[in-house]
Amino acid sequence: MNPSGTSSAVNLGSGPRLINLALQGGGSHGAFTWGVLDALLADGRIDFEGLSGTSAGAMNAVVLAHGLLQTHGQSRVERYEAARQALAIFWNGIVHLGALSSSVSESLSLWQRAPFGVLFGQMGAGIWPGASWSDEIARYWSSTVSPYQSNPLDINPLKDFLESQVDFGRLAAAARPAVPRVFVVATRVSTGKAEVFSGKRLTAKAVMASACLPMVFRAVEIEGDHFWDGGYTGNPALHPLIYECKSRDIVLVQVNPIRRLELPTQPGEIADRVNEITFNAGLVAEMRAIDFVKRLLAEGRIDPLHYKDVLMHRIDGGAALDRYSASTKSSTDGSLIYALRDLGVVCARAWLMKRHSQLGLECTVDIARDYLDDLRLPVERAPSAVARVLAAGRLPPPVRKA
């Protein structure tokens, strides 16, 4: 089936616009995504076909889908309200459990004292808000102690919490289109390639693999293979939404800034920026491939019946979100979480007011300006360059007719 030939009829009718969501990971900054999702659900003019998420984005995706599932068969308004409630319960639980972990005995281990700060933290000198946390983890790393020694019991409190919030069995068996397809990406340690978990393979372990920072947690074993954080290879992965879903519209909820104008000079600032660049690399590669295919389609160099003309959109916090340093990604302080949620609501409402009418019609992201700079390949190198760019960007091969 031609993937680009179905979405116009779906998206340009009088009903809700059908979109795919791509949700970045970013620790506690995933609360911004919570606010975006809450606003989209409350607006009522959006339906979801596919959800792709990494790390905290993966958590938001499975919780949203689980909420829709709880009222399957009821009205659309009731289902969307249930999804909003599920997201609120999850993030309120994160705040509550984070507060509990900060108040327990100092005699407990690092991993027991701050499970949510550790899991929601990122690599770098500033991963904990207090200097004592930074000093302690720095001592662990400088002495070459890996998680296999420092966390021999593989303690991961968030896994139990997530399993209490999401019925993964029901989610795997859920019928479409009542519940959107969910795609969670992790990085296969042995090959360094992205692994997408969906359907029956979508479990709490898969979500934990998507959030597994290798210097903090032991690699997550699934089906005999081991996985690390999905942010290294896809933050988030766009190709499942392109290949597995019919809608051309992909709305990226971005929490990691691509650009920072000020040069980082302090150790923590440098580590934060390296972290941002690393965890945006997969997204930039896929954006490059999307841009290349779109230009080939526009110039008639490849068959539009075989390649989807993706319409990219983005909701981000702009300068307001950029003011939050990467070190705050480890904080579960309620005031931070709720401020980020409120910012997400505001940004999503502004995006809906400005961009909703363009869904199904045009791309609202300047991919070349925002992601590629001077790295665009000339279309004259097609078609030989197509295979290389598709491989680098992990876009799917052409859809073959039966």
Tab-separated table of N, CA, C and O in Angstrom, residues 206-258:
chain	number	residue	atom	x	y	z
A	206	ALA	N	11.667	-3.432	28.477
A	206	ALA	CA	12.020	-2.683	27.268
A	206	ALA	C	12.090	-1.183	27.557
A	206	ALA	O	12.989	-0.484	27.073
A	207	VAL	N	11.156	-0.687	28.347
A	207	VAL	CA	11.173	0.732	28.706
A	207	VAL	C	12.388	1.051	29.570
A	207	VAL	O	13.045	2.082	29.402
A	208	MET	N	12.705	0.142	30.507
A	208	MET	CA	13.889	0.352	31.334
A	208	MET	C	15.168	0.289	30.503
A	208	MET	O	16.127	1.004	30.757
A	209	ALA	N	15.185	-0.573	29.489
A	209	ALA	CA	16.339	-0.614	28.582
A	209	ALA	C	16.486	0.711	27.867
A	209	ALA	O	17.605	1.214	27.666
A	210	SER	N	15.382	1.308	27.473
A	210	SER	CA	15.395	2.584	26.775
A	210	SER	C	15.971	3.692	27.638
A	210	SER	O	16.448	4.705	27.121
A	211	ALA	N	15.943	3.504	28.968
A	211	ALA	CA	16.422	4.518	29.907
A	211	ALA	C	17.677	4.076	30.651
A	211	ALA	O	18.014	4.650	31.683
A	212	CYS	N	18.381	3.083	30.125
A	212	CYS	CA	19.510	2.479	30.843
A	212	CYS	C	20.813	3.190	30.524
A	212	CYS	O	21.457	2.906	29.501
A	213	LEU	N	21.223	4.116	31.376
A	213	LEU	CA	22.519	4.768	31.229
A	213	LEU	C	23.605	3.781	31.660
A	213	LEU	O	23.612	3.305	32.787
A	214	PRO	N	24.562	3.482	30.786
A	214	PRO	CA	25.468	2.357	31.031
A	214	PRO	C	26.436	2.539	32.183
A	214	PRO	O	26.938	1.549	32.710
A	215	MET	N	26.712	3.790	32.590
A	215	MET	CA	27.593	3.994	33.734
A	215	MET	C	26.830	4.035	35.045
A	215	MET	O	27.429	4.196	36.109
A	216	VAL	N	25.510	3.900	34.965
A	216	VAL	CA	24.681	3.948	36.160
A	216	VAL	C	24.004	2.613	36.426
A	216	VAL	O	23.944	2.158	37.569
A	217	PHE	N	23.507	1.968	35.368
A	217	PHE	CA	22.792	0.703	35.522
A	217	PHE	C	23.405	-0.385	34.655
A	217	PHE	O	23.977	-0.111	33.594
A	218	ARG	N	23.260	-1.600	35.101
A	218	ARG	CA	23.672	-2.738	34.308
A	218	ARG	C	22.804	-2.825	33.058
A	218	ARG	O	21.632	-2.460	33.064
A	219	ALA	N	23.403	-3.313	31.968
A	219	ALA	CA	22.648	-3.472	30.728
A	219	ALA	C	21.435	-4.360	30.978
A	219	ALA	O	21.496	-5.330	31.740
A	220	VAL	N	20.332	-4.009	30.346
A	220	VAL	CA	19.092	-4.768	30.503
A	220	VAL	C	19.095	-5.930	29.515
A	220	VAL	O	19.269	-5.726	28.307
A	221	GLU	N	18.906	-7.128	30.035
A	221	GLU	CA	18.895	-8.313	29.177
A	221	GLU	C	17.473	-8.615	28.727
A	221	GLU	O	16.561	-8.748	29.544
A	222	ILE	N	17.276	-8.728	27.430
A	222	ILE	CA	15.987	-9.055	26.837
A	222	ILE	C	16.224	-10.067	25.730
A	222	ILE	O	17.007	-9.807	24.809
A	223	GLU	N	15.572	-11.192	25.835
A	223	GLU	CA	15.656	-12.241	24.808
A	223	GLU	C	17.106	-12.626	24.493
A	223	GLU	O	17.474	-12.870	23.354
A	224	GLY	N	17.944	-12.640	25.529
A	224	GLY	CA	19.316	-13.063	25.360
A	224	GLY	C	20.267	-11.986	24.897
A	224	GLY	O	21.481	-12.224	24.813
A	225	ASP	N	19.783	-10.789	24.591
A	225	ASP	CA	20.628	-9.665	24.191
A	225	ASP	C	20.619	-8.603	25.285
A	225	ASP	O	19.736	-8.575	26.146
A	226	HIS	N	21.590	-7.704	25.217
A	226	HIS	CA	21.719	-6.662	26.237
A	226	HIS	C	21.573	-5.284	25.602
A	226	HIS	O	22.058	-5.051	24.489
A	227	PHE	N	20.931	-4.384	26.372
A	227	PHE	CA	20.573	-3.085	25.812
A	227	PHE	C	20.908	-1.954	26.770
A	227	PHE	O	20.808	-2.094	27.988
A	228	TRP	N	21.287	-0.824	26.164
A	228	TRP	CA	21.525	0.423	26.876
A	228	TRP	C	20.520	1.482	26.400
A	228	TRP	O	19.670	1.216	25.552
A	229	ASP	N	20.690	2.663	26.929
A	229	ASP	CA	19.793	3.794	26.655
A	229	ASP	C	19.578	3.990	25.149
A	229	ASP	O	20.526	4.002	24.359
A	230	GLY	N	18.313	4.168	24.764
A	230	GLY	CA	17.984	4.373	23.362
A	230	GLY	C	18.406	5.717	22.818
A	230	GLY	O	18.451	5.915	21.601
A	231	GLY	N	18.749	6.649	23.708
A	231	GLY	CA	19.139	7.979	23.246
A	231	GLY	C	20.384	7.990	22.394
A	231	GLY	O	20.594	8.915	21.601
A	232	TYR	N	21.208	6.957	22.503
A	232	TYR	CA	22.429	6.906	21.698
A	232	TYR	C	22.129	6.665	20.222
A	232	TYR	O	22.913	7.056	19.347
A	233	THR	N	21.028	6.017	19.913
A	233	THR	CA	20.734	5.642	18.526
A	233	THR	C	19.431	6.222	17.994
A	233	THR	O	19.211	6.222	16.785
A	234	GLY	N	18.582	6.728	18.857
A	234	GLY	CA	17.327	7.311	18.390
A	234	GLY	C	16.618	8.032	19.509
A	234	GLY	O	16.059	7.395	20.395
A	235	ASN	N	16.666	9.348	19.496
A	235	ASN	CA	16.042	10.106	20.590
A	235	ASN	C	15.106	11.176	20.035
A	235	ASN	O	15.450	12.352	20.012
A	236	PRO	N	13.914	10.755	19.615
A	236	PRO	CA	13.396	9.386	19.535
A	236	PRO	C	13.635	8.818	18.139
A	236	PRO	O	14.113	9.519	17.243
A	237	ALA	N	13.255	7.558	17.942
A	237	ALA	CA	13.338	6.937	16.619
A	237	ALA	C	12.137	7.373	15.784
A	237	ALA	O	10.993	7.234	16.213
A	238	LEU	N	12.420	7.890	14.586
A	238	LEU	CA	11.343	8.334	13.699
A	238	LEU	C	10.927	7.257	12.701
A	238	LEU	O	9.791	7.242	12.235
A	239	HIS	N	11.864	6.364	12.356
A	239	HIS	CA	11.574	5.436	11.267
A	239	HIS	C	10.403	4.493	11.533
A	239	HIS	O	9.693	4.147	10.598
A	240	PRO	N	10.102	4.066	12.783
A	240	PRO	CA	8.901	3.230	12.959
A	240	PRO	C	7.618	3.970	12.592
A	240	PRO	O	6.673	3.373	12.068
A	241	LEU	N	7.590	5.270	12.850
A	241	LEU	CA	6.406	6.062	12.534
A	241	LEU	C	6.255	6.244	11.022
A	241	LEU	O	5.141	6.349	10.511
A	242	ILE	N	7.383	6.271	10.327
A	242	ILE	CA	7.347	6.421	8.877
A	242	ILE	C	6.910	5.121	8.209
A	242	ILE	O	6.087	5.114	7.299
A	243	TYR	N	7.462	4.035	8.666
A	243	TYR	CA	7.266	2.763	7.981
A	243	TYR	C	6.038	1.995	8.465
A	243	TYR	O	5.395	1.295	7.690
A	244	GLU	N	5.695	2.135	9.741
A	244	GLU	CA	4.626	1.321	10.326
A	244	GLU	C	3.291	2.050	10.448
A	244	GLU	O	2.282	1.427	10.786
A	245	CYS	N	3.266	3.342	10.208
A	245	CYS	CA	2.042	4.122	10.365
A	245	CYS	C	1.680	4.793	9.037
A	245	CYS	O	2.546	5.069	8.207
A	246	LYS	N	0.406	5.070	8.836
A	246	LYS	CA	-0.079	5.628	7.583
A	246	LYS	C	0.008	7.158	7.540
A	246	LYS	O	0.265	7.732	6.491
A	247	SER	N	-0.227	7.803	8.661
A	247	SER	CA	-0.228	9.260	8.668
A	247	SER	C	1.142	9.811	8.304
A	247	SER	O	2.176	9.299	8.749
A	248	ARG	N	1.156	10.858	7.498
A	248	ARG	CA	2.407	11.514	7.120
A	248	ARG	C	2.900	12.465	8.207
A	248	ARG	O	4.071	12.831	8.233
A	249	ASP	N	2.020	12.883	9.088
A	249	ASP	CA	2.354	13.909	10.071
A	249	ASP	C	3.059	13.308	11.286
A	249	ASP	O	2.514	12.420	11.959
A	250	ILE	N	4.258	13.794	11.568
A	250	ILE	CA	4.994	13.426	12.776
A	250	ILE	C	5.231	14.697	13.577
A	250	ILE	O	5.848	15.654	13.087
A	251	VAL	N	4.747	14.711	14.813
A	251	VAL	CA	4.960	15.843	15.705
A	251	VAL	C	6.043	15.442	16.705
A	251	VAL	O	5.844	14.553	17.533
A	252	LEU	N	7.188	16.089	16.605
A	252	LEU	CA	8.298	15.848	17.511
A	252	LEU	C	8.147	16.737	18.738
A	252	LEU	O	8.021	17.957	18.615
A	253	VAL	N	8.148	16.118	19.913
A	253	VAL	CA	8.182	16.876	21.161
A	253	VAL	C	9.631	16.863	21.631
A	253	VAL	O	10.139	15.845	22.108
A	254	GLN	N	10.302	17.989	21.457
A	254	GLN	CA	11.750	18.062	21.672
A	254	GLN	C	12.075	18.753	22.982
A	254	GLN	O	11.650	19.878	23.232
A	255	VAL	N	12.859	18.077	23.812
A	255	VAL	CA	13.256	18.653	25.098
A	255	VAL	C	14.751	18.909	25.179
A	255	VAL	O	15.205	19.612	26.091
A	256	ASN	N	15.533	18.342	24.254
A	256	ASN	CA	16.979	18.580	24.225
A	256	ASN	C	17.298	19.620	23.160
A	256	ASN	O	17.036	19.392	21.981
A	257	PRO	N	17.877	20.751	23.527
A	257	PRO	CA	18.161	21.792	22.535
A	257	PRO	C	19.220	21.347	21.537
A	257	PRO	O	20.193	20.683	21.892
A	258	ILE	N	19.017	21.707	20.281
A	258	ILE	CA	20.010	21.446	19.250
A	258	ILE	C	21.132	22.476	19.325
A	258	ILE	O	22.309	22.148	19.207
